mmCIF file with all atom_site columns, C-alpha atoms in Angstrom:
data_model
loop_
_atom_site.group_PDB
_atom_site.id
_atom_site.type_symbol
_atom_site.label_atom_id
_atom_site.label_alt_id
_atom_site.label_comp_id
_atom_site.label_asym_id
_atom_site.label_entity_id
_atom_site.label_seq_id
_atom_site.pdbx_PDB_ins_code
_atom_site.Cartn_x
_atom_site.Cartn_y
_atom_site.Cartn_z
_atom_site.occupancy
_atom_site.B_iso_or_equiv
_atom_site.pdbx_formal_charge
_atom_site.auth_seq_id
_atom_site.auth_comp_id
_atom_site.auth_asym_id
_atom_site.auth_atom_id
_atom_site.pdbx_PDB_model_num
ATOM 1   C CA . UNK A 1 1   ? 32.153 -35.402 15.052 1.00 0.00 ? 17  UNK A CA 1
ATOM 2   C CA . UNK A 1 2   ? 33.645 -32.273 16.645 1.00 0.00 ? 18  UNK A CA 1
ATOM 3   C CA . UNK A 1 3   ? 30.833 -30.064 15.335 1.00 0.00 ? 19  UNK A CA 1
ATOM 4   C CA . UNK A 1 4   ? 28.187 -32.439 16.678 1.00 0.00 ? 20  UNK A CA 1
ATOM 5   C CA . UNK A 1 5   ? 29.810 -32.597 20.123 1.00 0.00 ? 21  UNK A CA 1
ATOM 6   C CA . UNK A 1 6   ? 30.315 -28.845 20.145 1.00 0.00 ? 22  UNK A CA 1
ATOM 7   C CA . UNK A 1 7   ? 26.646 -28.348 19.291 1.00 0.00 ? 23  UNK A CA 1
ATOM 8   C CA . UNK A 1 8   ? 25.612 -30.612 22.174 1.00 0.00 ? 24  UNK A CA 1
ATOM 9   C CA . UNK A 1 9   ? 27.964 -28.760 24.514 1.00 0.00 ? 25  UNK A CA 1
ATOM 10  C CA . UNK A 1 10  ? 26.544 -25.351 23.547 1.00 0.00 ? 26  UNK A CA 1
ATOM 11  C CA . UNK A 1 11  ? 22.973 -26.632 23.722 1.00 0.00 ? 27  UNK A CA 1
ATOM 12  C CA . UNK A 1 12  ? 23.572 -28.082 27.191 1.00 0.00 ? 28  UNK A CA 1
ATOM 13  C CA . UNK A 1 13  ? 25.116 -24.783 28.267 1.00 0.00 ? 29  UNK A CA 1
ATOM 14  C CA . UNK A 1 14  ? 22.066 -22.827 27.197 1.00 0.00 ? 30  UNK A CA 1
ATOM 15  C CA . UNK A 1 15  ? 19.498 -25.296 28.525 1.00 0.00 ? 31  UNK A CA 1
ATOM 16  C CA . UNK A 1 16  ? 21.176 -26.200 31.826 1.00 0.00 ? 32  UNK A CA 1
ATOM 17  C CA . UNK A 1 17  ? 23.307 -23.241 32.911 1.00 0.00 ? 33  UNK A CA 1
ATOM 18  C CA . UNK A 1 18  ? 20.879 -20.570 31.686 1.00 0.00 ? 34  UNK A CA 1
ATOM 19  C CA . UNK A 1 19  ? 18.061 -21.541 34.075 1.00 0.00 ? 35  UNK A CA 1
ATOM 20  C CA . UNK A 1 20  ? 20.487 -21.727 36.997 1.00 0.00 ? 36  UNK A CA 1
ATOM 21  C CA . UNK A 1 21  ? 21.811 -18.248 36.210 1.00 0.00 ? 37  UNK A CA 1
ATOM 22  C CA . UNK A 1 22  ? 18.289 -16.804 36.059 1.00 0.00 ? 38  UNK A CA 1
ATOM 23  C CA . UNK A 1 23  ? 17.042 -18.601 39.188 1.00 0.00 ? 39  UNK A CA 1
ATOM 24  C CA . UNK A 1 24  ? 20.135 -17.618 41.170 1.00 0.00 ? 40  UNK A CA 1
ATOM 25  C CA . UNK A 1 25  ? 19.656 -13.983 40.140 1.00 0.00 ? 41  UNK A CA 1
ATOM 26  C CA . UNK A 1 26  ? 15.950 -13.872 41.016 1.00 0.00 ? 42  UNK A CA 1
ATOM 27  C CA . UNK A 1 27  ? 16.244 -15.696 44.333 1.00 0.00 ? 43  UNK A CA 1
ATOM 28  C CA . UNK A 1 28  ? 17.597 -12.932 46.647 1.00 0.00 ? 44  UNK A CA 1
ATOM 29  C CA . UNK A 1 29  ? 14.816 -10.455 45.877 1.00 0.00 ? 45  UNK A CA 1
ATOM 30  C CA . UNK A 1 30  ? 12.091 -13.072 46.247 1.00 0.00 ? 46  UNK A CA 1
ATOM 31  C CA . UNK A 1 31  ? 13.699 -14.364 49.455 1.00 0.00 ? 47  UNK A CA 1
ATOM 32  C CA . UNK A 1 32  ? 13.641 -10.919 51.039 1.00 0.00 ? 48  UNK A CA 1
ATOM 33  C CA . UNK A 1 33  ? 9.988  -10.525 50.066 1.00 0.00 ? 49  UNK A CA 1
ATOM 34  C CA . UNK A 1 34  ? 9.005  -13.976 51.333 1.00 0.00 ? 50  UNK A CA 1
ATOM 35  C CA . UNK A 1 35  ? 10.888 -13.668 54.629 1.00 0.00 ? 51  UNK A CA 1
ATOM 36  C CA . UNK A 1 36  ? 9.624  -10.147 55.263 1.00 0.00 ? 52  UNK A CA 1
ATOM 37  C CA . UNK A 1 37  ? 6.027  -11.303 55.278 1.00 0.00 ? 53  UNK A CA 1
ATOM 38  C CA . UNK A 1 38  ? 3.267  -9.215  53.860 1.00 0.00 ? 54  UNK A CA 1
ATOM 39  C CA . UNK A 1 39  ? 0.188  -9.934  51.802 1.00 0.00 ? 55  UNK A CA 1
ATOM 40  C CA . UNK A 1 40  ? 1.945  -11.922 49.069 1.00 0.00 ? 56  UNK A CA 1
ATOM 41  C CA . UNK A 1 41  ? 4.078  -14.010 51.449 1.00 0.00 ? 57  UNK A CA 1
ATOM 42  C CA . UNK A 1 42  ? 2.515  -17.335 50.409 1.00 0.00 ? 58  UNK A CA 1
ATOM 43  C CA . UNK A 1 43  ? 3.008  -16.601 46.711 1.00 0.00 ? 59  UNK A CA 1
ATOM 44  C CA . UNK A 1 44  ? 6.563  -15.379 47.300 1.00 0.00 ? 60  UNK A CA 1
ATOM 45  C CA . UNK A 1 45  ? 7.314  -18.498 49.357 1.00 0.00 ? 61  UNK A CA 1
ATOM 46  C CA . UNK A 1 46  ? 6.080  -20.716 46.513 1.00 0.00 ? 62  UNK A CA 1
ATOM 47  C CA . UNK A 1 47  ? 8.193  -18.850 43.991 1.00 0.00 ? 63  UNK A CA 1
ATOM 48  C CA . UNK A 1 48  ? 11.178 -19.071 46.342 1.00 0.00 ? 64  UNK A CA 1
ATOM 49  C CA . UNK A 1 49  ? 10.838 -22.845 46.668 1.00 0.00 ? 65  UNK A CA 1
ATOM 50  C CA . UNK A 1 50  ? 10.500 -23.171 42.893 1.00 0.00 ? 66  UNK A CA 1
ATOM 51  C CA . UNK A 1 51  ? 13.611 -21.063 42.238 1.00 0.00 ? 67  UNK A CA 1
ATOM 52  C CA . UNK A 1 52  ? 15.588 -23.148 44.725 1.00 0.00 ? 68  UNK A CA 1
ATOM 53  C CA . UNK A 1 53  ? 14.412 -26.365 43.091 1.00 0.00 ? 69  UNK A CA 1
ATOM 54  C CA . UNK A 1 54  ? 15.331 -25.033 39.641 1.00 0.00 ? 70  UNK A CA 1
ATOM 55  C CA . UNK A 1 55  ? 18.787 -24.138 40.949 1.00 0.00 ? 71  UNK A CA 1
ATOM 56  C CA . UNK A 1 56  ? 19.280 -27.603 42.429 1.00 0.00 ? 72  UNK A CA 1
ATOM 57  C CA . UNK A 1 57  ? 18.013 -29.647 39.482 1.00 0.00 ? 73  UNK A CA 1
ATOM 58  C CA . UNK A 1 58  ? 19.635 -27.623 36.720 1.00 0.00 ? 74  UNK A CA 1
ATOM 59  C CA . UNK A 1 59  ? 22.918 -27.375 38.629 1.00 0.00 ? 75  UNK A CA 1
ATOM 60  C CA . UNK A 1 60  ? 22.996 -31.160 38.677 1.00 0.00 ? 76  UNK A CA 1
ATOM 61  C CA . UNK A 1 61  ? 22.154 -31.327 34.975 1.00 0.00 ? 77  UNK A CA 1
ATOM 62  C CA . UNK A 1 62  ? 24.756 -28.600 34.345 1.00 0.00 ? 78  UNK A CA 1
ATOM 63  C CA . UNK A 1 63  ? 27.519 -31.027 35.248 1.00 0.00 ? 79  UNK A CA 1
ATOM 64  C CA . UNK A 1 64  ? 27.076 -32.292 31.697 1.00 0.00 ? 80  UNK A CA 1
ATOM 65  C CA . UNK A 1 65  ? 28.404 -28.995 30.328 1.00 0.00 ? 81  UNK A CA 1
ATOM 66  C CA . UNK A 1 66  ? 32.028 -29.273 31.517 1.00 0.00 ? 82  UNK A CA 1
ATOM 67  C CA . UNK A 1 67  ? 32.018 -33.045 30.959 1.00 0.00 ? 83  UNK A CA 1
ATOM 68  C CA . UNK A 1 68  ? 30.982 -32.584 27.323 1.00 0.00 ? 84  UNK A CA 1
ATOM 69  C CA . UNK A 1 69  ? 33.360 -29.625 27.057 1.00 0.00 ? 85  UNK A CA 1
ATOM 70  C CA . UNK A 1 70  ? 36.302 -31.825 27.964 1.00 0.00 ? 86  UNK A CA 1
ATOM 71  C CA . UNK A 1 71  ? 35.170 -34.326 25.324 1.00 0.00 ? 87  UNK A CA 1
ATOM 72  C CA . UNK A 1 72  ? 34.932 -31.568 22.721 1.00 0.00 ? 88  UNK A CA 1
ATOM 73  C CA . UNK A 1 73  ? 38.369 -30.270 23.693 1.00 0.00 ? 89  UNK A CA 1
ATOM 74  C CA . UNK A 1 74  ? 39.875 -33.739 23.285 1.00 0.00 ? 90  UNK A CA 1
ATOM 75  C CA . UNK A 1 75  ? 38.311 -34.206 19.853 1.00 0.00 ? 91  UNK A CA 1
ATOM 76  C CA . UNK A 1 76  ? 39.465 -30.729 18.777 1.00 0.00 ? 92  UNK A CA 1
ATOM 77  C CA . UNK A 1 77  ? 42.911 -31.358 20.315 1.00 0.00 ? 93  UNK A CA 1
ATOM 78  C CA . UNK A 1 78  ? 42.897 -28.107 22.330 1.00 0.00 ? 94  UNK A CA 1
ATOM 79  C CA . UNK A 1 79  ? 43.049 -29.496 25.874 1.00 0.00 ? 95  UNK A CA 1
ATOM 80  C CA . UNK A 1 80  ? 46.394 -27.890 26.688 1.00 0.00 ? 96  UNK A CA 1
ATOM 81  C CA . UNK A 1 81  ? 45.638 -24.413 25.372 1.00 0.00 ? 97  UNK A CA 1
ATOM 82  C CA . UNK A 1 82  ? 45.675 -21.602 27.897 1.00 0.00 ? 98  UNK A CA 1
ATOM 83  C CA . UNK A 1 83  ? 42.221 -20.204 27.074 1.00 0.00 ? 99  UNK A CA 1
ATOM 84  C CA . UNK A 1 84  ? 40.692 -23.605 27.757 1.00 0.00 ? 100 UNK A CA 1
ATOM 85  C CA . UNK A 1 85  ? 42.606 -24.140 30.984 1.00 0.00 ? 101 UNK A CA 1
ATOM 86  C CA . UNK A 1 86  ? 41.471 -20.716 32.234 1.00 0.00 ? 102 UNK A CA 1
ATOM 87  C CA . UNK A 1 87  ? 37.901 -21.575 31.213 1.00 0.00 ? 103 UNK A CA 1
ATOM 88  C CA . UNK A 1 88  ? 38.081 -24.862 33.097 1.00 0.00 ? 104 UNK A CA 1
ATOM 89  C CA . UNK A 1 89  ? 39.380 -23.150 36.237 1.00 0.00 ? 105 UNK A CA 1
ATOM 90  C CA . UNK A 1 90  ? 36.652 -20.496 36.047 1.00 0.00 ? 106 UNK A CA 1
ATOM 91  C CA . UNK A 1 91  ? 34.027 -23.193 35.502 1.00 0.00 ? 107 UNK A CA 1
ATOM 92  C CA . UNK A 1 92  ? 35.284 -25.012 38.595 1.00 0.00 ? 108 UNK A CA 1
ATOM 93  C CA . UNK A 1 93  ? 35.147 -21.756 40.581 1.00 0.00 ? 109 UNK A CA 1
ATOM 94  C CA . UNK A 1 94  ? 31.580 -21.131 39.391 1.00 0.00 ? 110 UNK A CA 1
ATOM 95  C CA . UNK A 1 95  ? 30.583 -24.626 40.439 1.00 0.00 ? 111 UNK A CA 1
ATOM 96  C CA . UNK A 1 96  ? 32.230 -24.230 43.825 1.00 0.00 ? 112 UNK A CA 1
ATOM 97  C CA . UNK A 1 97  ? 30.569 -20.866 44.428 1.00 0.00 ? 113 UNK A CA 1
ATOM 98  C CA . UNK A 1 98  ? 27.222 -22.443 43.619 1.00 0.00 ? 114 UNK A CA 1
ATOM 99  C CA . UNK A 1 99  ? 27.868 -25.467 45.832 1.00 0.00 ? 115 UNK A CA 1
ATOM 100 C CA . UNK A 1 100 ? 29.493 -23.712 48.790 1.00 0.00 ? 116 UNK A CA 1
ATOM 101 C CA . UNK A 1 101 ? 27.693 -20.374 48.928 1.00 0.00 ? 117 UNK A CA 1
ATOM 102 C CA . UNK A 1 102 ? 24.594 -20.034 46.771 1.00 0.00 ? 118 UNK A CA 1
ATOM 103 C CA . UNK A 1 103 ? 22.832 -23.347 47.411 1.00 0.00 ? 119 UNK A CA 1
ATOM 104 C CA . UNK A 1 104 ? 23.368 -23.335 51.212 1.00 0.00 ? 120 UNK A CA 1
ATOM 105 C CA . UNK A 1 105 ? 22.087 -19.749 51.474 1.00 0.00 ? 121 UNK A CA 1
ATOM 106 C CA . UNK A 1 106 ? 19.075 -20.632 49.359 1.00 0.00 ? 122 UNK A CA 1
ATOM 107 C CA . UNK A 1 107 ? 18.405 -23.694 51.493 1.00 0.00 ? 123 UNK A CA 1
ATOM 108 C CA . UNK A 1 108 ? 18.615 -21.615 54.686 1.00 0.00 ? 124 UNK A CA 1
ATOM 109 C CA . UNK A 1 109 ? 16.092 -19.155 53.302 1.00 0.00 ? 125 UNK A CA 1
ATOM 110 C CA . UNK A 1 110 ? 13.709 -21.944 52.257 1.00 0.00 ? 126 UNK A CA 1
ATOM 111 C CA . UNK A 1 111 ? 14.101 -23.596 55.666 1.00 0.00 ? 127 UNK A CA 1
ATOM 112 C CA . UNK A 1 112 ? 13.343 -20.301 57.391 1.00 0.00 ? 128 UNK A CA 1
ATOM 113 C CA . UNK A 1 113 ? 9.970  -20.192 55.649 1.00 0.00 ? 129 UNK A CA 1
ATOM 114 C CA . UNK A 1 114 ? 9.018  -23.329 57.560 1.00 0.00 ? 130 UNK A CA 1
ATOM 115 C CA . UNK A 1 115 ? 10.294 -21.967 60.902 1.00 0.00 ? 131 UNK A CA 1
ATOM 116 C CA . UNK A 1 116 ? 7.992  -19.026 61.505 1.00 0.00 ? 132 UNK A CA 1
ATOM 117 C CA . UNK A 1 117 ? 8.043  -19.638 65.250 1.00 0.00 ? 133 UNK A CA 1
ATOM 118 C CA . UNK A 1 118 ? 11.828 -19.723 65.507 1.00 0.00 ? 134 UNK A CA 1
ATOM 119 C CA . UNK A 1 119 ? 12.866 -16.088 65.246 1.00 0.00 ? 135 UNK A CA 1
ATOM 120 C CA . UNK A 1 120 ? 16.570 -16.920 65.658 1.00 0.00 ? 136 UNK A CA 1
ATOM 121 C CA . UNK A 1 121 ? 16.614 -19.201 62.603 1.00 0.00 ? 137 UNK A CA 1
ATOM 122 C CA . UNK A 1 122 ? 14.550 -16.688 60.662 1.00 0.00 ? 138 UNK A CA 1
ATOM 123 C CA . UNK A 1 123 ? 17.058 -13.943 61.545 1.00 0.00 ? 139 UNK A CA 1
ATOM 124 C CA . UNK A 1 124 ? 20.001 -16.152 60.574 1.00 0.00 ? 140 UNK A CA 1
ATOM 125 C CA . UNK A 1 125 ? 18.443 -16.824 57.170 1.00 0.00 ? 141 UNK A CA 1
ATOM 126 C CA . UNK A 1 126 ? 17.855 -13.112 56.604 1.00 0.00 ? 142 UNK A CA 1
ATOM 127 C CA . UNK A 1 127 ? 21.466 -12.445 57.637 1.00 0.00 ? 143 UNK A CA 1
ATOM 128 C CA . UNK A 1 128 ? 22.676 -15.108 55.156 1.00 0.00 ? 144 UNK A CA 1
ATOM 129 C CA . UNK A 1 129 ? 20.814 -13.354 52.361 1.00 0.00 ? 145 UNK A CA 1
ATOM 130 C CA . UNK A 1 130 ? 23.081 -10.313 52.593 1.00 0.00 ? 146 UNK A CA 1
ATOM 131 C CA . UNK A 1 131 ? 25.843 -12.037 50.633 1.00 0.00 ? 147 UNK A CA 1
ATOM 132 C CA . UNK A 1 132 ? 23.552 -13.951 48.285 1.00 0.00 ? 148 UNK A CA 1
ATOM 133 C CA . UNK A 1 133 ? 23.188 -11.196 45.652 1.00 0.00 ? 149 UNK A CA 1
ATOM 134 C CA . UNK A 1 134 ? 26.980 -10.862 45.519 1.00 0.00 ? 150 UNK A CA 1
ATOM 135 C CA . UNK A 1 135 ? 27.611 -14.603 45.260 1.00 0.00 ? 151 UNK A CA 1
ATOM 136 C CA . UNK A 1 136 ? 24.897 -14.857 42.604 1.00 0.00 ? 152 UNK A CA 1
ATOM 137 C CA . UNK A 1 137 ? 26.608 -12.061 40.697 1.00 0.00 ? 153 UNK A CA 1
ATOM 138 C CA . UNK A 1 138 ? 30.005 -13.727 40.999 1.00 0.00 ? 154 UNK A CA 1
ATOM 139 C CA . UNK A 1 139 ? 28.534 -17.028 39.774 1.00 0.00 ? 155 UNK A CA 1
ATOM 140 C CA . UNK A 1 140 ? 26.973 -15.349 36.738 1.00 0.00 ? 156 UNK A CA 1
ATOM 141 C CA . UNK A 1 141 ? 30.076 -13.254 36.029 1.00 0.00 ? 157 UNK A CA 1
ATOM 142 C CA . UNK A 1 142 ? 32.273 -16.366 36.030 1.00 0.00 ? 158 UNK A CA 1
ATOM 143 C CA . UNK A 1 143 ? 29.986 -18.028 33.496 1.00 0.00 ? 159 UNK A CA 1
ATOM 144 C CA . UNK A 1 144 ? 29.916 -14.898 31.348 1.00 0.00 ? 160 UNK A CA 1
ATOM 145 C CA . UNK A 1 145 ? 33.719 -14.826 31.249 1.00 0.00 ? 161 UNK A CA 1
ATOM 146 C CA . UNK A 1 146 ? 33.786 -18.527 30.338 1.00 0.00 ? 162 UNK A CA 1
ATOM 147 C CA . UNK A 1 147 ? 31.370 -17.893 27.465 1.00 0.00 ? 163 UNK A CA 1
ATOM 148 C CA . UNK A 1 148 ? 33.518 -15.020 26.190 1.00 0.00 ? 164 UNK A CA 1
ATOM 149 C CA . UNK A 1 149 ? 36.646 -17.183 26.394 1.00 0.00 ? 165 UNK A CA 1
ATOM 150 C CA . UNK A 1 150 ? 34.878 -19.965 24.526 1.00 0.00 ? 166 UNK A CA 1
ATOM 151 C CA . UNK A 1 151 ? 33.990 -17.568 21.701 1.00 0.00 ? 167 UNK A CA 1
ATOM 152 C CA . UNK A 1 152 ? 37.150 -15.460 21.482 1.00 0.00 ? 168 UNK A CA 1
ATOM 153 C CA . UNK A 1 153 ? 39.614 -18.258 22.380 1.00 0.00 ? 169 UNK A CA 1
ATOM 154 C CA . UNK A 1 154 ? 42.704 -16.064 22.661 1.00 0.00 ? 170 UNK A CA 1
ATOM 155 C CA . UNK A 1 155 ? 45.767 -17.814 21.318 1.00 0.00 ? 171 UNK A CA 1
ATOM 156 C CA . UNK A 1 156 ? 43.763 -20.628 19.748 1.00 0.00 ? 172 UNK A CA 1
ATOM 157 C CA . UNK A 1 157 ? 45.479 -22.447 16.921 1.00 0.00 ? 173 UNK A CA 1
ATOM 158 C CA . UNK A 1 158 ? 42.388 -24.239 15.599 1.00 0.00 ? 174 UNK A CA 1
ATOM 159 C CA . UNK A 1 159 ? 41.506 -21.536 13.080 1.00 0.00 ? 175 UNK A CA 1
ATOM 160 C CA . UNK A 1 160 ? 37.812 -21.997 13.896 1.00 0.00 ? 176 UNK A CA 1
#
């Protein structure tokens, strides 16, 4: 049963967290292009809306990853091990960074596309984009560290 649950957990990680990581990484560059205007503004705006939607939907689906991970940890009897606790904390931090920083900045940029006449809102969205590449990087770095911890599992006593 543990191998089946672990397989589902890894599969969910790849299918749900992977698209979020890619969309979050691509968003800042496309947002700058869409908000700057230019000949491809309509295409960039469409891509921007799609990336934001991918981030939203797959972030919601991604909740399954830590939920299944806790189930796997219970079956494997490793819930109290330090590598798993660190992974859980980092996963929570990644989720919080997505919820508190990345998604609101993305939403502000998407909203600014609809507010061409309101220069103040447009400027605020552009200002909010300054931190978005960093928060996207932090989000992806946290997940990368979690993946490494899941593979290396320092101090693990399972022998797997």
